[in-house]
PDB file of C-alpha atoms and ligand atoms in Angstrom:
ATOM      1  CA  UNK A  24     -34.724  49.199  -3.085  1.00 43.00           C
ATOM      2  CA  UNK A  25     -31.158  47.603  -2.254  1.00 48.00           C
ATOM      3  CA  UNK A  26     -32.526  44.306  -3.162  1.00 48.00           C
ATOM      4  CA  UNK A  27     -33.923  45.615  -6.230  1.00 52.00           C
ATOM      5  CA  UNK A  28     -30.834  46.630  -7.152  1.00 53.00           C
ATOM      6  CA  UNK A  29     -28.828  43.837  -6.370  1.00 54.00           C
ATOM      7  CA  UNK A  30     -31.013  41.773  -8.363  1.00 56.00           C
ATOM      8  CA  UNK A  31     -30.858  43.672 -11.358  1.00 55.00           C
ATOM      9  CA  UNK A  32     -27.343  43.965 -11.380  1.00 60.00           C
ATOM     10  CA  UNK A  33     -26.674  40.174 -10.787  1.00 63.00           C
ATOM     11  CA  UNK A  34     -28.884  39.869 -13.830  1.00 57.00           C
ATOM     12  CA  UNK A  35     -26.697  42.311 -15.970  1.00 52.00           C
ATOM     13  CA  UNK A  36     -23.278  40.056 -14.571  1.00 60.00           C
ATOM     14  CA  UNK A  37     -25.497  36.569 -15.762  1.00 58.00           C
ATOM     15  CA  UNK A  38     -26.287  38.686 -19.005  1.00 50.00           C
ATOM     16  CA  UNK A  39     -22.886  39.416 -19.757  1.00 48.00           C
ATOM     17  CA  UNK A  40     -21.039  35.997 -19.385  1.00 52.00           C
ATOM     18  CA  UNK A  41     -21.351  33.383 -21.806  1.00 38.00           C
ATOM     19  CA  UNK A  42     -22.978  31.111 -18.954  1.00 45.00           C
ATOM     20  CA  UNK A  43     -23.031  29.968 -15.599  1.00 43.00           C
ATOM     21  CA  UNK A  44     -21.436  27.238 -13.494  1.00 49.00           C
ATOM     22  CA  UNK A  45     -23.606  25.455 -11.733  1.00 50.00           C
ATOM     23  CA  UNK A  46     -23.465  22.548  -9.896  1.00 49.00           C
ATOM     24  CA  UNK A  47     -24.465  19.322  -9.837  1.00 48.00           C
ATOM     25  CA  UNK A  48     -24.955  17.210  -6.725  1.00 43.00           C
ATOM     26  CA  UNK A  49     -23.573  13.822  -7.049  1.00 38.00           C
ATOM     27  CA  UNK A  50     -26.707  11.803  -6.933  1.00 38.00           C
ATOM     28  CA  UNK A  51     -28.106  13.557  -9.535  1.00 44.00           C
ATOM     29  CA  UNK A  52     -29.639  10.526 -12.046  1.00 44.00           C
ATOM     30  CA  UNK A  53     -28.190  11.795 -15.366  1.00 48.00           C
ATOM     31  CA  UNK A  54     -25.247   8.643 -15.805  1.00 48.00           C
ATOM     32  CA  UNK A  55     -22.513  10.867 -17.188  1.00 51.00           C
ATOM     33  CA  UNK A  56     -19.905   8.992 -18.961  1.00 51.00           C
ATOM     34  CA  UNK A  57     -17.579   7.258 -15.737  1.00 49.00           C
ATOM     35  CA  UNK A  58     -19.719   9.143 -13.203  1.00 45.00           C
ATOM     36  CA  UNK A  59     -20.408   6.702 -10.332  1.00 42.00           C
ATOM     37  CA  UNK A  60     -16.519   5.643 -10.568  1.00 45.00           C
ATOM     38  CA  UNK A  61     -16.018   9.850  -9.214  1.00 44.00           C
ATOM     39  CA  UNK A  62     -14.552   8.877  -5.632  1.00 45.00           C
ATOM     40  CA  UNK A  63     -11.511  12.119  -5.622  1.00 44.00           C
ATOM     41  CA  UNK A  64     -12.545  14.992  -3.216  1.00 44.00           C
ATOM     42  CA  UNK A  65     -14.338  17.864  -4.691  1.00 43.00           C
ATOM     43  CA  UNK A  66     -12.116  20.330  -6.169  1.00 43.00           C
ATOM     44  CA  UNK A  67     -12.009  23.815  -4.738  1.00 42.00           C
ATOM     45  CA  UNK A  68     -13.662  25.539  -7.365  1.00 43.00           C
ATOM     46  CA  UNK A  69     -17.180  23.925  -5.413  1.00 41.00           C
ATOM     47  CA  UNK A  70     -16.276  25.186  -2.075  1.00 38.00           C
ATOM     48  CA  UNK A  71     -18.630  28.387  -3.040  1.00 43.00           C
ATOM     49  CA  UNK A  72     -20.527  30.359  -0.323  1.00 40.00           C
ATOM     50  CA  UNK A  73     -24.251  30.931  -1.007  1.00 42.00           C
ATOM     51  CA  UNK A  74     -26.019  34.463   0.851  1.00 41.00           C
ATOM     52  CA  UNK A  75     -28.352  33.625   3.714  1.00 47.00           C
ATOM     53  CA  UNK A  76     -31.117  34.941   1.955  1.00 48.00           C
ATOM     54  CA  UNK A  77     -31.100  32.527  -0.553  1.00 46.00           C
ATOM     55  CA  UNK A  78     -33.708  29.186  -0.096  1.00 48.00           C
ATOM     56  CA  UNK A  79     -32.399  25.905   0.692  1.00 49.00           C
ATOM     57  CA  UNK A  80     -32.708  25.001  -2.434  1.00 49.00           C
ATOM     58  CA  UNK A  81     -30.426  27.244  -4.076  1.00 47.00           C
ATOM     59  CA  UNK A  82     -27.449  27.372  -1.745  1.00 49.00           C
ATOM     60  CA  UNK A  83     -24.441  25.707  -3.010  1.00 51.00           C
ATOM     61  CA  UNK A  84     -23.950  21.956  -1.204  1.00 52.00           C
ATOM     62  CA  UNK A  85     -21.074  20.592   0.577  1.00 52.00           C
ATOM     63  CA  UNK A  86     -18.413  19.466  -2.020  1.00 49.00           C
ATOM     64  CA  UNK A  87     -19.085  15.824  -1.632  1.00 52.00           C
ATOM     65  CA  UNK A  88     -22.444  16.382  -2.979  1.00 63.00           C
ATOM     66  CA  UNK A  89     -21.063  18.181  -5.910  1.00 74.00           C
ATOM     67  CA  UNK A  90     -20.851  15.996  -9.478  1.00 84.00           C
ATOM     68  CA  UNK A  91     -19.958  18.718 -12.291  1.00 90.00           C
ATOM     69  CA  UNK A  92     -19.557  22.153 -12.342  1.00 92.00           C
ATOM     70  CA  UNK A  93     -21.061  23.686 -15.942  1.00 93.00           C
ATOM     71  CA  UNK A  94     -21.821  26.465 -17.776  1.00 94.00           C
ATOM     72  CA  UNK A  95     -22.652  27.128 -21.378  1.00 95.00           C
ATOM     73  CA  UNK A  96     -20.497  28.014 -24.165  1.00 96.00           C
ATOM     74  CA  UNK A  97     -22.163  30.125 -27.191  1.00 96.00           C
ATOM     75  CA  UNK A  98     -19.264  30.639 -29.186  1.00 96.00           C
ATOM     76  CA  UNK A  99     -16.843  28.101 -31.147  1.00 96.00           C
ATOM     77  CA  UNK A 100     -14.243  26.504 -28.617  1.00 95.00           C
ATOM     78  CA  UNK A 101     -10.682  27.153 -30.098  1.00 94.00           C
ATOM     79  CA  UNK A 102      -8.308  24.381 -28.722  1.00 92.00           C
ATOM     80  CA  UNK A 103      -4.567  24.876 -29.487  1.00 89.00           C
ATOM     81  CA  UNK A 104      -5.137  26.343 -32.847  1.00 93.00           C
ATOM     82  CA  UNK A 105      -8.232  23.621 -33.290  1.00 93.00           C
ATOM     83  CA  UNK A 106     -12.058  24.296 -33.504  1.00 96.00           C
ATOM     84  CA  UNK A 107     -13.532  21.456 -31.446  1.00 96.00           C
ATOM     85  CA  UNK A 108     -16.697  19.725 -33.241  1.00 97.00           C
ATOM     86  CA  UNK A 109     -18.687  16.823 -32.382  1.00 97.00           C
ATOM     87  CA  UNK A 110     -17.809  13.674 -33.038  1.00 96.00           C
ATOM     88  CA  UNK A 111     -21.542  12.591 -33.687  1.00 97.00           C
ATOM     89  CA  UNK A 112     -22.794  15.753 -35.604  1.00 98.00           C
ATOM     90  CA  UNK A 113     -20.028  18.260 -36.124  1.00 97.00           C
ATOM     91  CA  UNK A 114     -21.362  20.945 -34.097  1.00 97.00           C
ATOM     92  CA  UNK A 115     -18.960  23.499 -33.511  1.00 97.00           C
ATOM     93  CA  UNK A 116     -20.619  25.887 -31.170  1.00 96.00           C
ATOM     94  CA  UNK A 117     -23.267  26.357 -28.242  1.00 97.00           C
ATOM     95  CA  UNK A 118     -21.804  23.635 -25.787  1.00 97.00           C
ATOM     96  CA  UNK A 119     -22.304  23.048 -22.379  1.00 96.00           C
ATOM     97  CA  UNK A 120     -19.132  22.287 -20.992  1.00 96.00           C
ATOM     98  CA  UNK A 121     -18.984  20.592 -17.884  1.00 94.00           C
ATOM     99  CA  UNK A 122     -15.852  19.351 -15.267  1.00 94.00           C
ATOM    100  CA  UNK A 123     -16.386  16.687 -13.106  1.00 92.00           C
ATOM    101  CA  UNK A 124     -15.337  16.526  -9.746  1.00 88.00           C
ATOM    102  CA  UNK A 125     -11.716  14.339 -10.849  1.00 90.00           C
ATOM    103  CA  UNK A 126     -11.452  17.066 -13.084  1.00 91.00           C
ATOM    104  CA  UNK A 127     -12.122  16.247 -16.160  1.00 94.00           C
ATOM    105  CA  UNK A 128     -13.653  18.123 -18.986  1.00 96.00           C
ATOM    106  CA  UNK A 129     -16.423  17.508 -21.055  1.00 96.00           C
ATOM    107  CA  UNK A 130     -18.735  18.831 -24.075  1.00 97.00           C
ATOM    108  CA  UNK A 131     -22.234  18.351 -24.767  1.00 97.00           C
ATOM    109  CA  UNK A 132     -23.265  20.035 -28.026  1.00 97.00           C
ATOM    110  CA  UNK A 133     -26.797  20.999 -28.506  1.00 96.00           C
ATOM    111  CA  UNK A 134     -27.967  16.982 -29.103  1.00 96.00           C
ATOM    112  CA  UNK A 135     -27.281  15.885 -25.922  1.00 95.00           C
ATOM    113  CA  UNK A 136     -23.416  14.160 -27.610  1.00 97.00           C
ATOM    114  CA  UNK A 137     -20.889  13.983 -24.953  1.00 96.00           C
ATOM    115  CA  UNK A 138     -17.621  13.891 -25.403  1.00 95.00           C
ATOM    116  CA  UNK A 139     -14.663  14.303 -22.822  1.00 96.00           C
ATOM    117  CA  UNK A 140     -11.812  17.068 -23.738  1.00 96.00           C
ATOM    118  CA  UNK A 141      -8.346  15.727 -23.115  1.00 94.00           C
ATOM    119  CA  UNK A 142      -7.499  18.600 -23.837  1.00 93.00           C
ATOM    120  CA  UNK A 143      -8.761  20.914 -21.117  1.00 95.00           C
ATOM    121  CA  UNK A 144      -8.849  20.326 -17.542  1.00 95.00           C
ATOM    122  CA  UNK A 145     -10.365  22.184 -13.856  1.00 93.00           C
ATOM    123  CA  UNK A 146      -7.689  24.466 -14.338  1.00 94.00           C
ATOM    124  CA  UNK A 147      -9.049  26.035 -18.028  1.00 95.00           C
ATOM    125  CA  UNK A 148     -12.391  25.513 -16.960  1.00 95.00           C
ATOM    126  CA  UNK A 149     -11.986  27.633 -13.292  1.00 92.00           C
ATOM    127  CA  UNK A 150     -10.248  30.460 -15.443  1.00 93.00           C
ATOM    128  CA  UNK A 151     -13.904  30.841 -18.500  1.00 92.00           C
ATOM    129  CA  UNK A 152     -16.016  30.390 -15.667  1.00 90.00           C
ATOM    130  CA  UNK A 153     -17.970  33.084 -13.336  1.00 83.00           C
ATOM    131  CA  UNK A 154     -17.977  32.441  -9.712  1.00 81.00           C
ATOM    132  CA  UNK A 155     -20.524  29.347  -8.339  1.00 81.00           C
ATOM    133  CA  UNK A 156     -23.425  31.208  -8.112  1.00 78.00           C
ATOM    134  CA  UNK A 157     -26.704  28.659  -8.749  1.00 83.00           C
ATOM    135  CA  UNK A 158     -27.294  25.460  -7.379  1.00 85.00           C
ATOM    136  CA  UNK A 159     -29.580  22.668  -9.697  1.00 87.00           C
ATOM    137  CA  UNK A 160     -30.010  19.300  -8.258  1.00 85.00           C
ATOM    138  CA  UNK A 161     -30.031  17.554 -11.404  1.00 87.00           C
ATOM    139  CA  UNK A 162     -28.853  17.481 -14.718  1.00 89.00           C
ATOM    140  CA  UNK A 163     -31.459  18.031 -16.297  1.00 90.00           C
ATOM    141  CA  UNK A 164     -32.870  21.188 -14.377  1.00 90.00           C
ATOM    142  CA  UNK A 165     -29.199  22.683 -14.981  1.00 91.00           C
ATOM    143  CA  UNK A 166     -29.186  21.981 -18.402  1.00 93.00           C
ATOM    144  CA  UNK A 167     -32.825  23.461 -19.152  1.00 93.00           C
ATOM    145  CA  UNK A 168     -31.789  26.655 -16.932  1.00 91.00           C
ATOM    146  CA  UNK A 169     -28.413  26.593 -19.370  1.00 92.00           C
ATOM    147  CA  UNK A 170     -31.377  26.567 -22.407  1.00 92.00           C
ATOM    148  CA  UNK A 171     -30.309  23.109 -24.184  1.00 91.00           C
TER     149      UNK A 171
HETATM  150 ZN1   ZN B 204     -23.813  16.516 -31.117  1.00 60.19          ZN
END
């Protein structure tokens, strides 16, 4: 019963948030911009601890394996009073927000256009994302999990 209760609480907590923070392995196949140049040490945000009962593929990997953290951002994203829009298709909501190992933040619209957001950084991302509680071995799996 305890386990079931904990799972329900977890699902509720997850549903409350706009998105999940996700981890990606460095060897993820999706070529992100500047991806191969990421040599800086992982930020502390990647050092989440997973409970022992999780299967190995859900455990958080060591910092060296983490390419970045991602979350879904459903509402319009306002930065310094301006609503961010995708330069390619004009989308202004339902973003996937990435925070890469060099602390850069990228926005990915529903259509898959990726734009670096110089007005945001790891500090902003960590303030707005929940604790890292899931891990996906590839970017594609992470996007699918977030509904993109
Ligand atoms: Zn777009």
